[in-house]
Coordinates of C-alpha atoms in Angstrom, one line a residue:
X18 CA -49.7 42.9 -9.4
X19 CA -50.7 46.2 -10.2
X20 CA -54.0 47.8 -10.0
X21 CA -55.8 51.0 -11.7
X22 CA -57.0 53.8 -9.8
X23 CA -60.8 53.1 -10.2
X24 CA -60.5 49.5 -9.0
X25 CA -58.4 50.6 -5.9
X26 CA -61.2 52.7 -5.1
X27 CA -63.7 50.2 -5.6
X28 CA -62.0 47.8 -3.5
X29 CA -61.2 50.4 -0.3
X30 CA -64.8 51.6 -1.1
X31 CA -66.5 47.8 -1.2
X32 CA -64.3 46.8 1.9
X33 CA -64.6 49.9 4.0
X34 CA -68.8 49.5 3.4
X35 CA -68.8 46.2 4.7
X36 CA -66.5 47.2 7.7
X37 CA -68.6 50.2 8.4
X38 CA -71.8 48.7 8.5
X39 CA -70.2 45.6 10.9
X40 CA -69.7 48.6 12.7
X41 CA -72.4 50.0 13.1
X42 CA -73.8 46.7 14.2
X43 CA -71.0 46.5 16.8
X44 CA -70.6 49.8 18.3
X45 CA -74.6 49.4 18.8
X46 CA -74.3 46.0 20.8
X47 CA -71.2 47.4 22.3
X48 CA -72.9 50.4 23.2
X49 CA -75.7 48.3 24.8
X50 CA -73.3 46.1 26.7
X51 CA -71.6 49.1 28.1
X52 CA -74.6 51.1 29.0
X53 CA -75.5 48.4 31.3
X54 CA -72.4 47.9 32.8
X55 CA -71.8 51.3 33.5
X56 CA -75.4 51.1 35.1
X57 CA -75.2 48.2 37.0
X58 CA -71.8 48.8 38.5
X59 CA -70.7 51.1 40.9
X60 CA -68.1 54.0 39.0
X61 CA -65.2 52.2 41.2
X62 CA -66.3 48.5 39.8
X63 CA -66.3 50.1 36.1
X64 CA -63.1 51.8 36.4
X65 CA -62.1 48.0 37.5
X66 CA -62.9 46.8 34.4
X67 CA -61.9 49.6 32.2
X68 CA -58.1 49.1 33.3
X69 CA -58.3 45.5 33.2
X70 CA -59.2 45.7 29.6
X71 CA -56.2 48.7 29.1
X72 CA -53.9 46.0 30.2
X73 CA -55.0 43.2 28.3
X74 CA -54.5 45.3 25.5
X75 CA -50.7 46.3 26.3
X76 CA -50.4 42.4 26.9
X77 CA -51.5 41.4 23.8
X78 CA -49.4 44.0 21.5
X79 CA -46.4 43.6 23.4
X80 CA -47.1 39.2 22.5
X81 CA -48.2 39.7 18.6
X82 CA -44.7 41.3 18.2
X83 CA -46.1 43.1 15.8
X84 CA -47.3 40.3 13.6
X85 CA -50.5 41.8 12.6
X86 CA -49.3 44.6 10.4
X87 CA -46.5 42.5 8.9
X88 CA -48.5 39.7 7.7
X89 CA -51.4 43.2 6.7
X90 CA -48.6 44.3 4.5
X91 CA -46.0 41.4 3.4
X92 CA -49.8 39.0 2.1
X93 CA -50.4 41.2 -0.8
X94 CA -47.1 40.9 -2.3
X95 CA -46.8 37.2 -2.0
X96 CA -47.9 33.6 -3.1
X97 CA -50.7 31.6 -1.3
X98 CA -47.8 29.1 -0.1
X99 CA -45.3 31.5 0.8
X100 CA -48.4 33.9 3.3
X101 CA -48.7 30.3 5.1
X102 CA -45.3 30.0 5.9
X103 CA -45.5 33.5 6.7
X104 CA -48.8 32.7 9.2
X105 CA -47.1 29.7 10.4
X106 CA -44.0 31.4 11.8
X107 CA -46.2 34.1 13.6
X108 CA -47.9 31.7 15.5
X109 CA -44.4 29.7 16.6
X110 CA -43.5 33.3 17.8
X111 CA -46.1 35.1 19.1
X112 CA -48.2 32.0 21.2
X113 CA -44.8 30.8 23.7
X114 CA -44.3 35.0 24.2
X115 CA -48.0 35.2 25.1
X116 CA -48.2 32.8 27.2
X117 CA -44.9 34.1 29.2
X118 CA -46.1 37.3 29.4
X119 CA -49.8 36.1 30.8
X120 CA -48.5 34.2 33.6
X121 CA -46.3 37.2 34.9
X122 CA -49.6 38.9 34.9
X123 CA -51.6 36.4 36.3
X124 CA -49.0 35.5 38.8
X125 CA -48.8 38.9 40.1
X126 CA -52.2 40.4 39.8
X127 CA -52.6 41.1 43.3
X128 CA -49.1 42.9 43.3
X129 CA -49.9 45.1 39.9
X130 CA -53.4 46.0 41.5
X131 CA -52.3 47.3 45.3
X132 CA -48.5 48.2 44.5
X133 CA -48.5 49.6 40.8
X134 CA -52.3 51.1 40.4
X135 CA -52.1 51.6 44.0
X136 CA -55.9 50.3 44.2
X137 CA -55.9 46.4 45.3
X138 CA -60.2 46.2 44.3
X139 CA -58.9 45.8 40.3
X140 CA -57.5 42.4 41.4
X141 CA -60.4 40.6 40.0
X142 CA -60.0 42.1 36.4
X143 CA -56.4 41.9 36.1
X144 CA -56.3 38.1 36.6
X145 CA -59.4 37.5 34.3
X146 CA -57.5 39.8 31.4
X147 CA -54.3 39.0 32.3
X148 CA -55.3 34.9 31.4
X149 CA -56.8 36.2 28.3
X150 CA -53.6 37.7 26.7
X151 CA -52.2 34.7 24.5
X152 CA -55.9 34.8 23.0
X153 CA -56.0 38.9 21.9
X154 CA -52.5 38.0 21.0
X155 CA -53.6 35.4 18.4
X156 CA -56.7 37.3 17.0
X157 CA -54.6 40.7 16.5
X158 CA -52.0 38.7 14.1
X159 CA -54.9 36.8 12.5
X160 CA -57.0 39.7 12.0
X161 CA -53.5 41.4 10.3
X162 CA -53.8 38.0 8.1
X163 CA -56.9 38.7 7.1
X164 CA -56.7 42.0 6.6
X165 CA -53.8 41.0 4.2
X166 CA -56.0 38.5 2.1
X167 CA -58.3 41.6 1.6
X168 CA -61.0 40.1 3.1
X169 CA -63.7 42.5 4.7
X170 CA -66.1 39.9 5.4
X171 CA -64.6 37.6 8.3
X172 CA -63.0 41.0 9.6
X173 CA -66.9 41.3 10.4
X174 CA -68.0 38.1 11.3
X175 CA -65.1 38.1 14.3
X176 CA -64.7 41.6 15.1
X177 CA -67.8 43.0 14.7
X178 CA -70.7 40.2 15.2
X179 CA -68.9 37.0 17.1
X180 CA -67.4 39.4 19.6
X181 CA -70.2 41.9 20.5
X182 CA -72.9 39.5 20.2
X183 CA -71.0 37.0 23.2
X184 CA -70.0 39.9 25.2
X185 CA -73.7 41.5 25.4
X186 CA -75.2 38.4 25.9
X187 CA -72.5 37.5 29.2
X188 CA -73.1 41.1 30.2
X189 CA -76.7 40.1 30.2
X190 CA -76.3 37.0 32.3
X191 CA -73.8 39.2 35.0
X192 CA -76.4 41.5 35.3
X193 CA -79.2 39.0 36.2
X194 CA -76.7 37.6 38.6
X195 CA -75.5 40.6 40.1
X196 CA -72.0 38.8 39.4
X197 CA -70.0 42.0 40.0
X198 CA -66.3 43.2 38.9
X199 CA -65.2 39.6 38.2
X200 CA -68.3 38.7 36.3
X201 CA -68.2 41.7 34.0
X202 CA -64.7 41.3 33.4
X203 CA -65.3 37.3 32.1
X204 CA -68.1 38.8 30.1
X205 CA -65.5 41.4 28.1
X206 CA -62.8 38.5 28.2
X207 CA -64.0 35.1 27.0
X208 CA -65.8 36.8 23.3
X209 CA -60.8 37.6 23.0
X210 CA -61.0 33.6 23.5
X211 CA -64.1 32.6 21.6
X212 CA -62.5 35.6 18.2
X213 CA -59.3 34.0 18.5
X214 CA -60.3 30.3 17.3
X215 CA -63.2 31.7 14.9
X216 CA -60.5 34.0 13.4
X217 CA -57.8 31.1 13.0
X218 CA -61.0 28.7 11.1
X219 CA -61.2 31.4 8.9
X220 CA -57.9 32.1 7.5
X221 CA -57.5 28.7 7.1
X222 CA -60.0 28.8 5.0
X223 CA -58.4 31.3 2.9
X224 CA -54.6 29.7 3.4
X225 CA -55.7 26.1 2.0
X226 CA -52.3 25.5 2.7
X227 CA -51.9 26.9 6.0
X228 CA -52.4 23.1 8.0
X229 CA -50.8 21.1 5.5
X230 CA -47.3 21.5 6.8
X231 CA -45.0 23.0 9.6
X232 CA -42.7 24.4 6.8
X233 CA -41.2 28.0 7.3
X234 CA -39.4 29.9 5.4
X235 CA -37.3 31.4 8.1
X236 CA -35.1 34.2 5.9
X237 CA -38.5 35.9 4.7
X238 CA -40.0 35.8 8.7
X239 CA -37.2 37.8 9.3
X240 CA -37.8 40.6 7.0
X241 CA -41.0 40.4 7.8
X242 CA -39.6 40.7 11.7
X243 CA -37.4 43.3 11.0
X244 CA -40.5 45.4 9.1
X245 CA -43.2 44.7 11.9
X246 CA -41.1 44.3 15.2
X247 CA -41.0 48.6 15.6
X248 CA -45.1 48.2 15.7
X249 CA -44.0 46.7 19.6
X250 CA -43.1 50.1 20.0
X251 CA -45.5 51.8 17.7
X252 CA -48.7 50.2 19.2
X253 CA -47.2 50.1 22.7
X254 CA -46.5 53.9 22.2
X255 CA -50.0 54.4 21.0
X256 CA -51.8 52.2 23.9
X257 CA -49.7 54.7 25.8
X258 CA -51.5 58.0 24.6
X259 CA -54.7 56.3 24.3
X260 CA -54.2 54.7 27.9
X261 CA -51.3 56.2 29.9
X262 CA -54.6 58.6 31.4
X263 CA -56.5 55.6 32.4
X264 CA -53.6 54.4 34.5
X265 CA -52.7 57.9 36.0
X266 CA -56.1 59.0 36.8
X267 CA -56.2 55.6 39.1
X268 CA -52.9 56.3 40.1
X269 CA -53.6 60.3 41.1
X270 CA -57.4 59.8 41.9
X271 CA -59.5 56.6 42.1
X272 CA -61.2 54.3 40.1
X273 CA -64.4 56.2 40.5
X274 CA -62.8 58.6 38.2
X275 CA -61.9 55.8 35.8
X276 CA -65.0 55.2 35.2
X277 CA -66.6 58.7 34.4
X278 CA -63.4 59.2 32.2
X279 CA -63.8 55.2 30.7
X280 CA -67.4 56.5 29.9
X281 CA -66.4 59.7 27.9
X282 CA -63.5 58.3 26.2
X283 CA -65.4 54.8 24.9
X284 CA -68.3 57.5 23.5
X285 CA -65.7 59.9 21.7
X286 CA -64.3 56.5 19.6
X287 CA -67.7 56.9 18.4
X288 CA -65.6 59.3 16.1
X289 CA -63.1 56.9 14.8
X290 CA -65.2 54.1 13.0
X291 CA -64.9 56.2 9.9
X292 CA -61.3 56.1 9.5
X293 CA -61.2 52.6 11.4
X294 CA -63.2 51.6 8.5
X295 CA -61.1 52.8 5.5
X296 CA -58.2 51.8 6.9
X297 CA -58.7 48.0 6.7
X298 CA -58.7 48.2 3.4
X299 CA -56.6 51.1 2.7
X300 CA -53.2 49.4 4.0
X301 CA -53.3 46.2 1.7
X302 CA -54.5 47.9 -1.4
X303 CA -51.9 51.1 -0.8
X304 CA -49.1 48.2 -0.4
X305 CA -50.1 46.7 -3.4
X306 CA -50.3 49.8 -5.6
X307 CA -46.7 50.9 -3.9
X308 CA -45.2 47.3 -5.2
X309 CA -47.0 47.8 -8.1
X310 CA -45.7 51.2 -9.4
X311 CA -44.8 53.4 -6.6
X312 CA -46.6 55.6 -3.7
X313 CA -47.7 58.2 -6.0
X314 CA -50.8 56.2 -7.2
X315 CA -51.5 55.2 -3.4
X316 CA -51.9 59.0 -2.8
X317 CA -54.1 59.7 -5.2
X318 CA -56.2 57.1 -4.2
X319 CA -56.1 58.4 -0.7
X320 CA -57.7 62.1 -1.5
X321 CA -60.9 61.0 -2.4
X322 CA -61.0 58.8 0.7
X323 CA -59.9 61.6 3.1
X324 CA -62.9 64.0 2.0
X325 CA -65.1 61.1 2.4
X326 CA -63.9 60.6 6.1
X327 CA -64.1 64.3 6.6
X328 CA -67.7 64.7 5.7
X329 CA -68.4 61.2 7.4
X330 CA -66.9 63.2 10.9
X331 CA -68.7 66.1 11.2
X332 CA -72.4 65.1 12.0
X333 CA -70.8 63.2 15.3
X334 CA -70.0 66.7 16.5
X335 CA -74.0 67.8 17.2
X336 CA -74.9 64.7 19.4
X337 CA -71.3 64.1 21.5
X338 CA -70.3 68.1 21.5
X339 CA -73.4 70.3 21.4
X340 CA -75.0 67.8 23.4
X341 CA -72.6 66.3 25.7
X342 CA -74.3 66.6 29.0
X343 CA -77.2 65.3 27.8
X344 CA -75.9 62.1 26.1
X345 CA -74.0 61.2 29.3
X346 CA -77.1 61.6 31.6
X347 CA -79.6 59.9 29.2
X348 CA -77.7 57.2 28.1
X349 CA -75.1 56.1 31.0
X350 CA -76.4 57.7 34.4
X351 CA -76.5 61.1 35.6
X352 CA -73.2 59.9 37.7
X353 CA -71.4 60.2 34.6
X354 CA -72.5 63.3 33.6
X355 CA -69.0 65.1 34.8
X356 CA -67.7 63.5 31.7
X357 CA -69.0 66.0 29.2
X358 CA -66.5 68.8 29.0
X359 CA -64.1 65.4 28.8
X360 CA -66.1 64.2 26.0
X361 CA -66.6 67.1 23.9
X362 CA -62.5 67.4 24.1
X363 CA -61.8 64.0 23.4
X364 CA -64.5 64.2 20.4
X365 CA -62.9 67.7 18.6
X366 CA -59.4 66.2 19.3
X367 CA -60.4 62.4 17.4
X368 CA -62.3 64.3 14.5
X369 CA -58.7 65.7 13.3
X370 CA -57.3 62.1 14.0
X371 CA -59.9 60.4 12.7
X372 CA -59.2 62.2 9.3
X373 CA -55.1 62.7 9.2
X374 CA -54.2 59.0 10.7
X375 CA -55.2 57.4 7.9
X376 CA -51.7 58.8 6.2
X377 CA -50.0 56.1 8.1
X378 CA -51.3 53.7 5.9
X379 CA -49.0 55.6 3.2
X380 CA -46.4 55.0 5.4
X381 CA -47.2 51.5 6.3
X382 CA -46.9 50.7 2.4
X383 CA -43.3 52.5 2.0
X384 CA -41.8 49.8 5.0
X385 CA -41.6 53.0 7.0
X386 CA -41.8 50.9 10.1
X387 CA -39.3 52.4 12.1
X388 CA -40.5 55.7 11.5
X389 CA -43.8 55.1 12.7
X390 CA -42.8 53.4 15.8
X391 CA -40.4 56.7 16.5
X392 CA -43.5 59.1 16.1
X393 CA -46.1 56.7 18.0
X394 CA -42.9 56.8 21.1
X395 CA -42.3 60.7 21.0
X396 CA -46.0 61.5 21.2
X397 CA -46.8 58.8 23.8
X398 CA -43.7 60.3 26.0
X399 CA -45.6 63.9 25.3
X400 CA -48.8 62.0 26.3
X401 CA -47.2 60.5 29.8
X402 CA -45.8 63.9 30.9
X403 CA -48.7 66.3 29.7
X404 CA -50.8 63.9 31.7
X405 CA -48.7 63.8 34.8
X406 CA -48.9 67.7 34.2
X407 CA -52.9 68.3 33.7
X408 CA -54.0 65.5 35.7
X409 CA -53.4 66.3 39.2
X410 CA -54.9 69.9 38.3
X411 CA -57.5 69.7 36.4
X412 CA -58.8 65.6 36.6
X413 CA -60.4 63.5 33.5
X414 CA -60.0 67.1 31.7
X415 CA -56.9 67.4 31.8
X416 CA -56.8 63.8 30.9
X417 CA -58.4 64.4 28.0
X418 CA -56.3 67.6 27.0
X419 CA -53.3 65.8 26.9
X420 CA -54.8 63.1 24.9
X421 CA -55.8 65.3 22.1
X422 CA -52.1 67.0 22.0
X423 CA -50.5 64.1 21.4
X424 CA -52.9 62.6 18.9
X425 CA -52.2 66.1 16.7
X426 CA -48.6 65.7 17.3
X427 CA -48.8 62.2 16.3
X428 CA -50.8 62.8 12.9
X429 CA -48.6 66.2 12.3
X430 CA -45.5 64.2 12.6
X431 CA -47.0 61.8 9.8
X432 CA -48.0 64.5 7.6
X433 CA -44.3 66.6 7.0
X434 CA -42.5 63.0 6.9
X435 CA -45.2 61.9 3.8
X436 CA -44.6 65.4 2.6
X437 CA -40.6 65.3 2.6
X438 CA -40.8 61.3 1.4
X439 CA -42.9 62.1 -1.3
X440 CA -43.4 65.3 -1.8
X441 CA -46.9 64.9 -1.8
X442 CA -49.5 66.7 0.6
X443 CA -52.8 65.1 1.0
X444 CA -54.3 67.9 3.0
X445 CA -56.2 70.6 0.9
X446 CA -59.4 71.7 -0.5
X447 CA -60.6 68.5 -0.3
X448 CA -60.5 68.3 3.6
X449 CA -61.4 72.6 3.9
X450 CA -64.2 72.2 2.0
X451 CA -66.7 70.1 4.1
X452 CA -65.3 71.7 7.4
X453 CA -66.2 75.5 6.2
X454 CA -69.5 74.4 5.2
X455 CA -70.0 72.9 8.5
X456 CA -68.9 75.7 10.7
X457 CA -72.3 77.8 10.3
X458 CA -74.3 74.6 10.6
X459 CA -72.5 73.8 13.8
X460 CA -73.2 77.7 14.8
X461 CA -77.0 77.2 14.0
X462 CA -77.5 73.9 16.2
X463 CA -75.5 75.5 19.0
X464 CA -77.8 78.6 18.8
X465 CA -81.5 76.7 18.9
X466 CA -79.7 74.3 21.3
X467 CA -81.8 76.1 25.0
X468 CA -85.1 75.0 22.8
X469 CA -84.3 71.5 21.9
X470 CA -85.7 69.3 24.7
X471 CA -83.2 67.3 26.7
X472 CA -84.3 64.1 25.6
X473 CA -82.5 61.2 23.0
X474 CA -85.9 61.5 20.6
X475 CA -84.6 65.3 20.6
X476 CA -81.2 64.9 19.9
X477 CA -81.2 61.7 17.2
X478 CA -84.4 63.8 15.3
X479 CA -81.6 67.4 15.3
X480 CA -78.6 65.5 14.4
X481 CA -80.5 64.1 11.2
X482 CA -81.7 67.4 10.5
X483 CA -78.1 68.6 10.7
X484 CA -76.8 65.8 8.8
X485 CA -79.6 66.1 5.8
X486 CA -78.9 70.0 5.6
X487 CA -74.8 69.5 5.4
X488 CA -74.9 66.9 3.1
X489 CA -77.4 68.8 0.7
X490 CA -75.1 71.5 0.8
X491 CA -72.0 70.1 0.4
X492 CA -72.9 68.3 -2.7
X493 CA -74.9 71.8 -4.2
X494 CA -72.0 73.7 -3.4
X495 CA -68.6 71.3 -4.0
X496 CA -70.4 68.9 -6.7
X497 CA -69.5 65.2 -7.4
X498 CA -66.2 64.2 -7.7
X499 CA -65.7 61.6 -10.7
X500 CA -64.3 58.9 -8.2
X501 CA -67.5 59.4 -6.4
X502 CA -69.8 59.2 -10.0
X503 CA -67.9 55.8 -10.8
X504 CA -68.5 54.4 -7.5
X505 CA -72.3 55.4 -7.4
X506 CA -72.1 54.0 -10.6
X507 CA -70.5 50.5 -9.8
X508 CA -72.8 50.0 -7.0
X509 CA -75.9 50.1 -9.3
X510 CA -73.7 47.7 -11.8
X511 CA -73.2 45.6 -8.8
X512 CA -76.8 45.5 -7.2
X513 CA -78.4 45.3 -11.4
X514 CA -80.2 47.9 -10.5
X515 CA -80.3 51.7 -12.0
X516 CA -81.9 54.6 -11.0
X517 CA -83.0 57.2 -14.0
X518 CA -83.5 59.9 -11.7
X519 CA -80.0 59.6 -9.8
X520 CA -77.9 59.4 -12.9
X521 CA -79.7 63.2 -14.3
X522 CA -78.4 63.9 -10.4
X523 CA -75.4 63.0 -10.8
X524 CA -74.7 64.5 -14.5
X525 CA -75.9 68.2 -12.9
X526 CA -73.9 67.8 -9.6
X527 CA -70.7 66.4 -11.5

């Protein structure tokens, strides 16, 4: 079941392609869809939604029981019959705990909005979201299925095209309508209801086997229990630091402030597509490799990956850090615009993380399960009382400060336990390289910044000049890496094309 080093490349590389340009596509109609409900509702009514989607989210990774990375890592190793007994048992599990959980929500919305967020005009979202659990329940373990079978494409057509295109075109019809909180919340919830039963078709279609029976093999589910039920804790941990601020600012300030903080934060995850992108890939094929022959060739893999992200991460930095006040204003509303120092924290703070989490997929592979869920818990409690610290003193800043200390503490845990596990540090030249070249670049923007006019045309035309300059000089001054070469050179094998003048390129820069 092994693999070589070039194909494990060419496999994260294909996959992570695919998933970044569904992306792209879906952070654009996302983007959209946002942008007009930020507009179109007041900051209290977008704070509303923002927290009912937070809890849906707890809801929905307390139900998949962790699921979704079990069936991610247990698919590679196994049969086609024995990953539908494994998909089979999920579903027996996860649906009856989803459902429970979504009627204690449902049933006690008004309760949860006026007693526990202490703001009773969220009522609306939390019964819409709270009903939609048991379906984000289903498409996180079916999406962990998929992911599993390798398979890039659906990942797309259900996360990145099904989902964004229904949402924008429901946030469409609620703002012709004026249909408010309630309406804006259906228009984020049904695209959970519509993902879930595309997502299902689809692995079906690559378990053949998956409808023929109700067998289960119970003995495998539960070592496949015992390896994914610490993501409970893992992923509730990590909704924690990525959502224990959304809660507390309503809790210590309003919904108003919800929503200016809801703003910044959804523009920083700008950041993380890169790594979000790799890592979809990068979990099944390091699993395989580790079954296959150890971690050591998952590593290496990794390297080449890391630098990749790294250079990937650093153009984000001119529009969403040098330029903070001025995305807000021009693309959400000048109302949001107290958002920016929030932002360009948030951003600096997910540029690390985007580059350093993807070491948990190392992790991941070696059944360190337990491990992860005890980091993801000790940097959510930092997360909870930093918060409860920085909050009431300095707002969505101090919101976003405690954010971004429990992210590094979070990734630094990962990288000493890879390093005492293995031995093996994945941090180096690799990662310094494209930062240091950066730095002055950064320092140049910042400097002609006062002359650059405040308008998007502006900013999109200096972050492409930024971008063309840093990649020019990265690969004049580091070179080509021969995992890069072969993958250049596997694309033009795939696409029968070949380009005279880019291979001489290549041979001087390699």
């Amino acid at each position: 079941m092994g693999q070589t080093k070039d194909q494990a490349i060419r496999d994260i590389v294909k996959g992570a392609g695919f998933v970044y340009s569904g992306l792209v596509l879906e952070m654009a109609i996302a983007f959209l869809a946002q942008v007009l409900a930020a507009r179109y509702l007041s900051a209290s009514d977008f704070g509303g939604v923002t927290a009912g989607v937070a809890l849906l989210n707890i809801g929905a990774i307390v139900s998949s029981v962790g699921f979704g990375n079990g069936l991610a890592r247990y698919f590679p190793r196994h049969d086609a019959a024995t990953k539908s007994e494994l998909a089979r048992a999920s579903f027996l599990i996860t649906f009856p705990v989803s459902v429970v959980i979504s009627g204690l929500v449902t049933l006690n919305a008004e309760f949860l909005a006026a007693d526990v967020f202490g703001d009773p005009t969220v009522t609306p979202s939390i019964l819409i979201f709270g009903a939609t659990i048991p379906f984000a329940a289903t498409l996180r373990v079916v999406v962990g299925g998929i992911q599993g079978q390798k398979n890039a494409r659906y990942r797309v057509y259900v996360e990145n095209l099904v989902r964004p295109v229904v949402r924008f075109s429901l946030v469409i019809v609620a703002v012709v309508y004026g249909l408010g909180q309630a309406g804006f919340a259906g228009s984020y919830a049904i695209p959970y209801v519509l993902g879930s039963v595309l997502a299902v078709v689809l692995l079906a279609r690559t378990l053949p086997e998956l409808t023929e029976t109700w067998s289960v093999d119970w003995d495998l589910t539960r070592s496949v229990l015992r390896y994914s039920t610490p993501f409970i804790l893992s992923a509730t941990a990590g909704f924690i630091y990525r959502s224990a601020d959304i809660f507390l600012l309503l809790y210590f300030l309003d919904s108003e402030a919800v929503g200016i903080y809801g703003v910044a934060y959804a523009a920083a995850k700008l950041m993380l597509m890169f790594s979000t992108a790799f890592n979809f890939m990068s979990m099944p094929v390091a699993s395989e490799l580790e079954s296959g022959g150890g971690i050591a060739a998952a590593v290496d893999v990794q390297r080449p990956v890391l630098r990749w992200i790294t250079a990937a991460s650093i153009p984000v930095f001119v529009p969403l850090v040098l330029f903070s006040p001025e995305f807000i204003s021009i693309v959400y509303s000048s109302r949001y615009a107290g958002g920016a120092v929030a932002l360009s924290i948030l951003v600096a703070g997910f540029a690390v993380h985007n580059v350093l989490s993807t070491q948990s997929n190392l992790l991941k592979a070696l059944g360190r399960s337990k491990l992860i869920a005890a980091n993801s818990a000790g940097s959510a409690v930092v997360n909870v009382v930093l918060n409860i610290l920085l909050i009431p003193r300095w707002g969505i800043e101090g919101a976003a400060v405690a954010t971004v200390i429990s992210y590094l503490i979070y990734d630094a845990l990962f990288t000493l336990e890879l390093w005492y596990d293995t031995g093996e540090v994945i941090l180096g030249r690799d990662l310094a390289e494209p930062v240091a070249l950066a730095l002055p670049l950064l320092a140049a923007v910042w400097y002609v910044k006062p002359i650059v006019p405040p308008s998007i045309a502006a900013i999109v035309v200096t972050t492409a000049l930024f971008s063309t300059a840093f990649l020019v000089t990265l690969l004049v001054v580091t070179g080509i890496r021969p995992e890069e070469e072969m993958v250049i050179l596997s694309i033009q094998e795939r696409l029968g094309v070949e380009s005279r003048h880019l291979n001489t390129l290549l041979e001087r820069l390699s």
